[in-house]
Coordinates of C-alpha atoms and ligand atoms in Angstrom, one line a residue:
M2 CA 113.4 169.9 35.4
T3 CA 111.0 167.3 34.1
Q4 CA 113.2 166.8 31.0
S5 CA 116.2 166.0 33.0
Q6 CA 114.4 163.9 35.6
P7 CA 116.0 160.5 35.4
I8 CA 114.1 157.3 34.5
L9 CA 114.2 154.8 37.2
V10 CA 114.4 151.1 36.4
F11 CA 114.1 148.6 39.1
D12 CA 115.1 144.9 39.3
L13 CA 112.5 142.7 40.9
D14 CA 113.9 139.8 42.9
D15 CA 115.7 140.8 46.1
T16 CA 115.5 144.5 45.1
L17 CA 111.8 145.1 45.6
F18 CA 111.0 142.1 47.7
N19 CA 112.6 139.1 49.4
E20 CA 112.8 136.4 46.7
L21 CA 113.2 133.7 49.4
D22 CA 109.6 134.5 50.4
Y23 CA 108.5 133.5 46.9
A24 CA 110.5 130.3 47.1
R25 CA 108.9 129.4 50.5
S26 CA 105.5 130.4 49.3
G27 CA 105.9 128.1 46.2
L28 CA 107.3 125.1 48.2
Q29 CA 104.5 125.4 50.7
T30 CA 101.9 125.4 48.0
V31 CA 103.5 122.3 46.4
A32 CA 103.7 120.5 49.7
G33 CA 100.0 121.1 50.3
K34 CA 99.1 119.7 46.9
I35 CA 101.3 116.6 46.9
A36 CA 101.4 115.6 50.6
D37 CA 98.7 112.9 50.2
E38 CA 100.2 111.5 47.0
V39 CA 103.7 111.0 48.5
G40 CA 102.3 109.9 51.9
V41 CA 104.1 112.6 54.0
K42 CA 102.1 115.0 56.3
E43 CA 101.9 118.5 54.8
N44 CA 103.6 120.3 57.6
E45 CA 106.4 117.7 57.6
L46 CA 106.9 117.9 53.9
T47 CA 106.9 121.7 54.1
E48 CA 109.7 121.5 56.7
I49 CA 111.7 119.1 54.5
F50 CA 111.3 121.5 51.6
F51 CA 112.4 124.5 53.7
N52 CA 115.5 122.6 55.0
A53 CA 116.4 121.7 51.5
L54 CA 116.0 125.3 50.4
A55 CA 118.3 126.4 53.2
E56 CA 121.0 124.2 51.6
S57 CA 120.5 125.2 48.0
R58 CA 117.9 125.9 45.3
S59 CA 119.2 123.6 42.7
N60 CA 117.2 120.4 41.9
I61 CA 115.2 120.9 45.0
F62 CA 112.3 118.6 44.0
N63 CA 114.7 115.8 43.0
R64 CA 116.6 116.1 46.3
V65 CA 113.5 116.1 48.4
F66 CA 112.0 113.2 46.5
D67 CA 115.3 111.2 47.1
E68 CA 115.1 112.1 50.8
I69 CA 111.5 110.8 51.2
G70 CA 112.1 107.8 48.9
V71 CA 109.8 108.7 46.1
D72 CA 110.8 107.9 42.5
N73 CA 108.4 109.8 40.3
N74 CA 109.7 112.0 37.5
A75 CA 106.3 112.9 36.2
L76 CA 105.4 114.2 39.6
I77 CA 108.6 116.3 39.8
K78 CA 107.6 117.9 36.5
K79 CA 104.2 118.6 38.0
C80 CA 105.8 120.1 41.1
I81 CA 107.9 122.5 39.0
A82 CA 104.8 123.6 37.1
M83 CA 102.8 124.0 40.3
Y84 CA 105.7 126.1 41.8
R85 CA 105.9 128.4 38.8
T86 CA 102.1 128.9 38.4
H87 CA 101.3 129.2 42.1
K88 CA 99.8 132.5 43.3
P89 CA 102.5 133.7 45.6
S90 CA 102.0 135.1 49.0
I91 CA 104.7 137.9 49.0
E92 CA 105.0 141.5 49.9
L93 CA 107.3 144.4 48.9
Y94 CA 110.1 145.3 51.2
P95 CA 108.6 148.1 53.3
E96 CA 111.5 150.4 52.1
A97 CA 110.6 149.4 48.5
S98 CA 107.0 150.2 49.0
K99 CA 107.8 153.7 50.4
C100 CA 110.4 154.2 47.7
L101 CA 107.9 153.6 44.9
Q102 CA 105.5 156.0 46.6
R103 CA 108.2 158.6 47.0
F104 CA 108.9 158.5 43.2
A105 CA 105.2 158.2 42.3
S106 CA 105.5 161.0 39.7
W107 CA 108.7 159.7 38.1
R108 CA 108.8 157.4 35.1
K109 CA 109.6 153.9 36.4
F110 CA 110.1 150.5 34.8
I111 CA 111.1 147.0 35.9
V112 CA 113.6 144.8 34.2
T113 CA 113.7 141.2 35.5
D114 CA 115.0 137.8 34.4
G115 CA 113.3 134.6 35.3
N116 CA 110.5 132.3 34.2
S117 CA 107.9 134.5 32.5
T118 CA 104.9 133.0 34.3
A119 CA 106.6 133.1 37.7
Q120 CA 107.8 136.7 37.2
N121 CA 104.5 137.8 36.0
S122 CA 102.7 136.3 39.0
K123 CA 105.2 138.1 41.3
I124 CA 104.4 141.4 39.6
V125 CA 100.7 140.8 39.9
A126 CA 100.9 139.8 43.6
L127 CA 103.0 142.8 44.5
N128 CA 100.6 145.1 42.6
L129 CA 103.5 146.5 40.6
R130 CA 101.5 147.0 37.4
D131 CA 100.0 150.1 39.0
N132 CA 103.4 151.4 40.1
V133 CA 105.5 151.2 37.0
E134 CA 105.0 152.2 33.3
H135 CA 106.0 148.8 32.1
A136 CA 107.7 145.6 33.5
Y137 CA 110.1 144.0 31.1
I138 CA 110.5 140.3 31.6
T139 CA 113.6 139.6 29.6
Y140 CA 112.8 135.9 28.8
R141 CA 109.8 137.1 26.7
Y142 CA 112.3 138.7 24.3
G143 CA 114.4 135.5 24.0
H144 CA 116.9 133.9 26.3
K145 CA 119.9 135.7 24.8
Y146 CA 118.3 139.0 26.0
T147 CA 118.5 138.1 29.7
K148 CA 120.8 140.2 31.8
P149 CA 123.6 141.1 31.4
S150 CA 122.2 141.8 27.9
P151 CA 121.4 145.5 27.6
H152 CA 118.5 144.7 25.2
C153 CA 115.6 145.7 27.5
F154 CA 117.4 148.7 28.7
N155 CA 117.9 149.9 25.1
L156 CA 114.2 149.4 24.6
I157 CA 113.5 151.7 27.5
A158 CA 115.9 154.3 26.1
K159 CA 114.1 154.1 22.8
R160 CA 110.7 154.2 24.4
T161 CA 111.4 157.2 26.7
K162 CA 113.7 158.9 24.1
Q163 CA 116.3 159.3 26.8
Q164 CA 120.1 158.8 26.7
P165 CA 121.4 155.9 28.9
Q166 CA 123.0 158.6 31.1
N167 CA 119.5 159.6 32.2
I168 CA 118.4 156.0 32.9
I169 CA 119.3 154.5 36.2
Y170 CA 119.1 150.8 37.1
I171 CA 118.6 149.8 40.7
G172 CA 119.5 146.1 41.3
D173 CA 121.0 143.7 43.8
N174 CA 123.0 141.2 41.8
P175 CA 126.5 142.0 40.8
T176 CA 126.8 138.9 38.7
K177 CA 124.5 140.3 36.0
D178 CA 122.8 143.5 36.9
F179 CA 125.4 146.1 36.0
V180 CA 128.2 144.5 33.9
G181 CA 126.3 144.7 30.6
I182 CA 124.8 148.2 30.9
R183 CA 127.4 150.3 32.9
P184 CA 129.8 150.4 30.0
L185 CA 127.0 151.9 27.8
G186 CA 126.5 154.8 30.2
F187 CA 123.4 153.6 32.1
G188 CA 123.4 154.6 35.8
T189 CA 123.8 151.7 38.2
I190 CA 122.9 151.7 41.9
R191 CA 123.2 148.5 43.9
V192 CA 121.0 147.8 46.9
L193 CA 122.6 145.5 49.5
T194 CA 119.5 143.4 50.1
G195 CA 118.6 139.8 49.5
Q196 CA 120.7 136.7 48.7
H197 CA 123.5 138.4 46.8
K198 CA 124.2 141.2 49.3
D199 CA 127.6 139.8 50.4
I200 CA 128.9 138.9 46.9
N201 CA 131.7 141.0 45.5
L202 CA 133.1 140.2 42.1
T203 CA 135.5 142.2 39.8
P204 CA 135.3 146.0 39.6
K205 CA 133.7 145.4 36.1
H206 CA 130.7 143.8 37.8
A207 CA 130.2 146.5 40.4
A208 CA 127.6 149.3 40.3
D209 CA 128.6 153.0 40.4
V210 CA 127.4 153.2 44.0
S211 CA 125.8 151.0 46.7
I212 CA 123.1 151.7 49.2
P213 CA 122.1 149.6 52.2
D214 CA 118.4 149.5 51.1
L215 CA 115.8 151.5 49.1
S216 CA 115.2 153.9 52.0
H217 CA 118.4 155.6 50.9
L218 CA 117.1 156.2 47.3
T219 CA 115.8 159.7 47.5
A220 CA 115.5 162.5 44.9
D221 CA 118.4 164.3 46.7
F222 CA 120.5 161.2 46.5
I223 CA 119.8 160.8 42.8
A224 CA 120.5 164.4 42.1
E225 CA 123.9 164.1 43.8
Y226 CA 124.6 160.9 42.0
Q227 CA 123.8 162.3 38.6
K228 CA 125.9 165.4 39.4
N229 CA 129.0 163.4 40.3
R230 CA 128.6 161.3 37.1
A231 CA 128.2 164.2 34.7
Ligands
MG6 MG1 117.6 140.6 41.7

């Protein structure tokens, strides 16, 4: 039984926690630190940031600075650094927390893209080091090894001496989470949580199966999934 027990690999952002909470936490921290310098009250600046976030993530500091009439590229750079290094106030999805407890005795890993410093502080804030054997932050291996590259998944296969068929990735983002590894035989389960839950791309980008959230990931579900795949 132990030999055939699959290895579970989780994505981080929007799979284990709500990534928008991280963004809000970062922007709030930045607002608190620069409010005096840009001459806008902290709570007003936070609101401006949150409104900008609701529109889009891209170039958010440039856009907000334009809006408040501040022209200061050096400060924008500082804001980005503050955002990435801030100590986030975030929590696991309740379903994710229970899921990790449910699979306490299983071998578990994380594979996540994103800025190494930021991803690491999320992992620390969510106390995930105690819950998984190792968290692979793909950028640490080089940008070409970010998803959809199978690089870190192959490292897990090597480390655990398991075939891809016995390694299951649980992720939320059809753009990159499954398309690189599914053809290699890795298991793929999509959780319909977070910012990408309504995105549907080509069949090539899909996971084998989708579940509404991690409360549906049970040992029985996995046994059934593996049986149907075999
Ligand atoms: Mg994700």
